[in-house]
CSV table of N, CA and C in Angstrom, one decimal:
chain,number,residue,atom,x,y,z
A,1,MET,N,-49.3,-64.5,34.9
A,1,MET,CA,-50.1,-65.1,33.8
A,1,MET,C,-51.1,-64.1,33.4
A,2,PRO,N,-51.3,-63.9,32.1
A,2,PRO,CA,-52.3,-63.1,31.8
A,2,PRO,C,-53.7,-63.5,32.0
A,3,SER,N,-54.6,-63.0,32.5
A,3,SER,CA,-56.0,-63.3,32.6
A,3,SER,C,-56.8,-63.6,31.2
A,4,PHE,N,-57.9,-64.4,31.3
A,4,PHE,CA,-58.7,-64.6,30.2
A,4,PHE,C,-59.0,-63.3,29.2
A,5,TRP,N,-59.7,-62.2,30.2
A,5,TRP,CA,-59.9,-61.1,29.5
A,5,TRP,C,-58.9,-60.3,29.0
A,6,GLU,N,-57.5,-60.5,29.3
A,6,GLU,CA,-56.5,-59.6,29.0
A,6,GLU,C,-56.0,-60.2,27.4
A,7,ASN,N,-56.4,-61.5,27.3
A,7,ASN,CA,-55.9,-62.2,26.2
A,7,ASN,C,-57.0,-62.1,25.0
A,8,LEU,N,-58.3,-61.5,25.5
A,8,LEU,CA,-59.4,-61.4,24.3
A,8,LEU,C,-59.2,-60.2,23.3
A,9,ARG,N,-59.5,-60.8,22.1
A,9,ARG,CA,-59.3,-59.7,21.1
A,9,ARG,C,-60.3,-59.8,19.9
A,10,PHE,N,-60.7,-58.7,19.4
A,10,PHE,CA,-61.6,-58.9,18.4
A,10,PHE,C,-61.3,-58.9,17.1
A,11,SER,N,-61.9,-59.8,16.2
A,11,SER,CA,-61.4,-59.6,14.8
A,11,SER,C,-62.7,-60.1,13.9
A,12,GLY,N,-62.5,-59.6,12.8
A,12,GLY,CA,-63.8,-59.7,11.8
A,12,GLY,C,-65.1,-59.1,11.9
A,13,GLY,N,-65.1,-58.1,12.9
A,13,GLY,CA,-66.1,-57.4,13.2
A,13,GLY,C,-65.9,-55.9,13.9
A,14,ASN,N,-66.6,-55.1,14.0
A,14,ASN,CA,-66.6,-54.1,14.7
A,14,ASN,C,-67.6,-54.0,15.9
A,15,VAL,N,-67.0,-53.9,16.9
A,15,VAL,CA,-67.8,-54.3,18.4
A,15,VAL,C,-68.7,-53.0,18.5
A,16,ASP,N,-68.4,-51.9,17.7
A,16,ASP,CA,-69.4,-50.8,18.1
A,16,ASP,C,-70.8,-50.9,17.2
A,17,GLN,N,-70.8,-51.8,16.4
A,17,GLN,CA,-72.0,-52.0,15.6
A,17,GLN,C,-73.0,-52.9,16.2
A,18,PRO,N,-74.1,-52.7,16.1
A,18,PRO,CA,-75.1,-53.8,16.7
A,18,PRO,C,-75.0,-54.9,15.9
A,19,GLY,N,-75.4,-56.1,16.5
A,19,GLY,CA,-75.5,-57.4,16.0
A,19,GLY,C,-74.4,-58.1,16.4
A,20,GLN,N,-73.6,-59.1,15.3
A,20,GLN,CA,-72.6,-59.9,15.8
A,20,GLN,C,-71.2,-59.6,15.3
A,21,SER,N,-70.4,-60.3,15.9
A,21,SER,CA,-69.0,-60.2,15.7
A,21,SER,C,-68.4,-61.4,16.0
A,22,TYR,N,-67.2,-61.7,15.4
A,22,TYR,CA,-66.4,-62.9,15.8
A,22,TYR,C,-65.3,-62.5,16.4
A,23,ASP,N,-65.2,-63.2,17.6
A,23,ASP,CA,-64.2,-62.8,18.7
A,23,ASP,C,-63.1,-64.2,18.5
A,24,GLU,N,-61.8,-63.8,19.1
A,24,GLU,CA,-60.8,-64.8,19.1
A,24,GLU,C,-60.1,-65.0,20.5
A,25,ASN,N,-60.0,-65.9,21.1
A,25,ASN,CA,-59.3,-65.9,22.3
A,25,ASN,C,-58.0,-66.7,22.1
A,26,GLU,N,-56.8,-66.2,22.6
A,26,GLU,CA,-55.5,-67.1,22.6
A,26,GLU,C,-56.2,-68.1,23.6
A,27,GLY,N,-56.1,-69.3,23.0
A,27,GLY,CA,-56.5,-70.6,23.7
A,27,GLY,C,-55.2,-71.3,24.3
A,28,SER,N,-55.4,-72.2,25.2
A,28,SER,CA,-54.2,-73.0,25.5
A,28,SER,C,-53.9,-73.9,24.2
A,29,GLU,N,-52.5,-74.3,24.4
A,29,GLU,CA,-52.0,-74.9,23.4
A,29,GLU,C,-51.8,-74.1,22.1
A,30,ASN,N,-51.6,-72.9,22.2
A,30,ASN,CA,-51.5,-72.1,21.1
A,30,ASN,C,-52.8,-72.3,20.1
A,31,GLN,N,-53.9,-72.6,20.5
A,31,GLN,CA,-54.9,-72.7,19.6
A,31,GLN,C,-56.0,-71.5,19.8
A,32,ASP,N,-56.4,-71.0,18.9
A,32,ASP,CA,-57.5,-70.0,19.3
A,32,ASP,C,-58.8,-70.7,19.5
A,33,MET,N,-59.7,-70.0,20.3
A,33,MET,CA,-61.0,-70.4,20.6
A,33,MET,C,-61.9,-69.2,20.1
A,34,VAL,N,-62.9,-69.9,18.8
A,34,VAL,CA,-63.8,-68.9,18.2
A,34,VAL,C,-64.9,-68.6,19.2
A,35,LEU,N,-65.3,-67.5,19.4
A,35,LEU,CA,-66.5,-67.1,20.1
A,35,LEU,C,-67.4,-66.1,19.2
A,36,TYR,N,-68.7,-66.8,19.3
A,36,TYR,CA,-69.7,-65.9,18.5
A,36,TYR,C,-70.3,-65.0,19.4
A,37,VAL,N,-70.2,-63.7,19.5
A,37,VAL,CA,-70.7,-62.5,20.3
A,37,VAL,C,-71.9,-61.8,19.6
A,38,SER,N,-73.0,-61.6,20.3
A,38,SER,CA,-74.0,-60.7,19.6
A,38,SER,C,-74.3,-59.9,20.9
A,39,HIS,N,-74.6,-58.6,20.6
A,39,HIS,CA,-74.8,-57.3,21.5
A,39,HIS,C,-75.6,-56.4,21.0
A,40,PRO,N,-76.4,-56.0,22.1
A,40,PRO,CA,-77.6,-54.9,21.8
A,40,PRO,C,-76.8,-53.6,21.1
A,41,PRO,N,-77.5,-52.7,20.3
A,41,PRO,CA,-76.6,-51.7,19.6
A,41,PRO,C,-76.1,-50.5,20.6
A,42,PRO,N,-75.3,-49.9,20.1
A,42,PRO,CA,-74.6,-48.9,21.2
A,42,PRO,C,-75.6,-48.1,21.6
A,43,SER,N,-76.8,-47.7,21.0
A,43,SER,CA,-77.7,-46.9,21.5
A,43,SER,C,-78.6,-47.2,22.5
A,44,ALA,N,-78.3,-48.4,23.0
A,44,ALA,CA,-79.1,-49.3,24.0
A,44,ALA,C,-78.4,-49.0,25.3
A,45,GLY,N,-77.1,-48.6,25.4
A,45,GLY,CA,-76.3,-48.1,26.5
A,45,GLY,C,-74.9,-49.0,26.2
A,46,SER,N,-74.3,-49.2,27.4
A,46,SER,CA,-72.9,-49.7,27.2
A,46,SER,C,-72.5,-50.7,28.3
A,47,ASN,N,-73.5,-51.0,29.2
A,47,ASN,CA,-73.2,-51.9,30.3
A,47,ASN,C,-74.4,-53.1,30.2
A,48,PHE,N,-74.1,-54.2,29.7
A,48,PHE,CA,-75.2,-55.1,29.4
A,48,PHE,C,-74.7,-56.5,30.4
A,49,PRO,N,-75.7,-56.9,31.0
A,49,PRO,CA,-75.9,-58.5,31.4
A,49,PRO,C,-75.4,-59.2,30.2
A,50,ALA,N,-74.5,-60.5,30.6
A,50,ALA,CA,-74.4,-61.4,29.6
A,50,ALA,C,-74.8,-62.9,29.8
A,51,ILE,N,-75.1,-63.6,28.7
A,51,ILE,CA,-75.7,-64.9,28.9
A,51,ILE,C,-74.6,-65.8,28.0
A,52,ILE,N,-74.1,-67.0,28.5
A,52,ILE,CA,-73.4,-68.0,27.8
A,52,ILE,C,-74.4,-69.0,27.2
A,53,VAL,N,-74.4,-68.9,25.7
A,53,VAL,CA,-75.0,-69.9,24.9
A,53,VAL,C,-74.3,-71.1,24.7
A,54,VAL,N,-74.7,-72.2,25.3
A,54,VAL,CA,-74.0,-73.4,24.9
A,54,VAL,C,-74.0,-74.1,23.4
A,55,GLN,N,-73.4,-74.4,22.9
A,55,GLN,CA,-73.5,-75.0,21.2
A,55,GLN,C,-74.2,-76.2,21.3
A,56,GLU,N,-74.6,-76.5,19.9
A,56,GLU,CA,-75.1,-78.1,20.2
A,56,GLU,C,-73.9,-78.7,19.5
A,57,ALA,N,-74.4,-80.2,19.3
A,57,ALA,CA,-73.3,-81.2,18.9
A,57,ALA,C,-72.6,-80.8,17.9
A,58,TRP,N,-73.0,-80.1,17.0
A,58,TRP,CA,-72.3,-79.7,15.8
A,58,TRP,C,-71.4,-78.5,15.8
A,59,GLY,N,-71.5,-77.7,16.9
A,59,GLY,CA,-70.9,-76.8,17.3
A,59,GLY,C,-71.6,-75.4,17.1
A,60,VAL,N,-70.9,-74.3,16.9
A,60,VAL,CA,-71.5,-73.1,16.8
A,60,VAL,C,-72.1,-73.0,15.4
A,61,THR,N,-73.5,-73.4,15.1
A,61,THR,CA,-74.0,-73.5,13.9
A,61,THR,C,-74.8,-72.0,13.8
A,62,ARG,N,-75.3,-71.9,12.4
A,62,ARG,CA,-76.0,-70.6,12.1
A,62,ARG,C,-77.4,-70.6,13.2
A,63,HIS,N,-77.8,-71.8,13.5
A,63,HIS,CA,-79.1,-71.8,14.5
A,63,HIS,C,-78.5,-71.0,15.7
A,64,ILE,N,-77.5,-71.6,16.3
A,64,ILE,CA,-76.9,-71.1,17.6
A,64,ILE,C,-76.7,-69.4,17.5
A,65,GLU,N,-76.1,-68.9,16.3
A,65,GLU,CA,-75.8,-67.5,16.1
A,65,GLU,C,-77.2,-66.8,16.0
A,66,LYS,N,-78.1,-67.5,15.3
A,66,LYS,CA,-79.6,-66.6,15.5
A,66,LYS,C,-80.1,-66.7,16.9
A,67,VAL,N,-79.9,-67.7,17.8
A,67,VAL,CA,-80.3,-67.6,19.1
A,67,VAL,C,-79.6,-66.5,19.8
A,68,CYS,N,-78.3,-66.2,19.6
A,68,CYS,CA,-77.6,-65.1,20.2
A,68,CYS,C,-78.0,-63.7,19.8
A,69,ASP,N,-78.4,-63.7,18.4
A,69,ASP,CA,-79.1,-62.4,17.9
A,69,ASP,C,-80.3,-62.4,18.6
A,70,ARG,N,-81.2,-63.2,18.8
A,70,ARG,CA,-82.6,-63.0,19.6
A,70,ARG,C,-82.0,-62.3,20.9
A,71,ILE,N,-81.3,-62.9,21.5
A,71,ILE,CA,-80.9,-62.6,23.0
A,71,ILE,C,-80.5,-61.3,23.1
A,72,ALA,N,-79.6,-60.8,22.1
A,72,ALA,CA,-79.1,-59.6,21.9
A,72,ALA,C,-80.2,-58.7,21.8
A,73,GLN,N,-81.1,-58.9,21.1
A,73,GLN,CA,-82.4,-58.0,20.9
A,73,GLN,C,-83.1,-57.7,22.1
A,74,GLU,N,-82.9,-58.6,23.1
A,74,GLU,CA,-83.7,-58.4,24.5
A,74,GLU,C,-83.1,-57.7,25.4
A,75,GLY,N,-81.6,-57.1,25.0
A,75,GLY,CA,-80.8,-56.2,25.9
A,75,GLY,C,-79.7,-57.2,26.7
A,76,TYR,N,-79.2,-58.3,26.2
A,76,TYR,CA,-78.0,-59.1,26.8
A,76,TYR,C,-77.1,-59.0,25.8
A,77,VAL,N,-75.8,-59.5,26.2
A,77,VAL,CA,-74.6,-59.6,25.3
A,77,VAL,C,-74.7,-61.3,25.4
A,78,ALA,N,-74.9,-62.0,24.3
A,78,ALA,CA,-74.8,-63.3,24.0
A,78,ALA,C,-73.5,-64.0,23.6
A,79,ILE,N,-72.8,-64.9,24.1
A,79,ILE,CA,-71.6,-65.4,23.7
A,79,ILE,C,-71.7,-66.8,23.7
A,80,ALA,N,-71.3,-67.3,22.4
A,80,ALA,CA,-71.3,-68.7,22.2
A,80,ALA,C,-70.0,-69.2,21.9
A,81,PRO,N,-69.3,-69.9,22.8
A,81,PRO,CA,-67.7,-70.2,22.7
A,81,PRO,C,-68.0,-71.5,21.6
A,82,ALA,N,-66.9,-71.9,20.8
A,82,ALA,CA,-66.9,-73.1,20.1
A,82,ALA,C,-66.1,-73.9,21.1
A,83,LEU,N,-66.8,-74.9,22.0
A,83,LEU,CA,-66.2,-75.5,23.0
A,83,LEU,C,-65.3,-76.8,22.4
A,84,PHE,N,-65.5,-77.2,21.3
A,84,PHE,CA,-64.8,-78.3,20.9
A,84,PHE,C,-63.6,-77.8,19.7
A,85,HIS,N,-63.3,-76.5,19.9
A,85,HIS,CA,-62.5,-75.9,19.1
A,85,HIS,C,-61.0,-76.7,18.8
A,86,ARG,N,-60.7,-77.6,19.6
A,86,ARG,CA,-59.4,-78.3,19.5
A,86,ARG,C,-59.8,-79.7,18.5
A,87,GLU,N,-61.1,-79.9,18.4
A,87,GLU,CA,-61.4,-81.4,17.8
A,87,GLU,C,-61.3,-81.2,16.4
A,88,HIS,N,-61.7,-82.1,15.6
A,88,HIS,CA,-61.9,-82.3,14.3
A,88,HIS,C,-63.3,-81.3,13.9
A,89,PRO,N,-63.2,-80.5,12.8
A,89,PRO,CA,-64.2,-79.8,12.6
A,89,PRO,C,-65.7,-80.5,12.3
A,90,ASN,N,-65.6,-81.7,11.8
A,90,ASN,CA,-66.8,-82.7,11.5
A,90,ASN,C,-66.8,-83.7,12.3
A,91,PRO,N,-67.4,-83.6,13.6
A,91,PRO,CA,-67.2,-84.8,14.5
A,91,PRO,C,-68.1,-86.0,13.9
A,92,LYS,N,-67.6,-87.1,14.2
A,92,LYS,CA,-68.4,-88.2,14.0
A,92,LYS,C,-69.4,-88.5,15.3
A,93,LEU,N,-70.8,-88.5,15.0
A,93,LEU,CA,-71.7,-88.9,16.2
A,93,LEU,C,-72.2,-90.0,15.9
């Protein structure tokens, strides 16, 4: 059985560029889990500690993306997984 990291693939962005990119992971039940990833620029090095940013009730919003971007400016890789990716896109709260 492949590990999580073996299934991780990048789309929608070049990971060599500073800032953010959208990642997709082959999730269970054949559904992709979208991750928002922000990382320091390559000029800062290549090996960074990571922080998982937990989404708010509405998912990975622009606010959560900005939080990830600010964390990346401090020298960390910030990852915000869309934890409710199997649910309806507009949950009723």
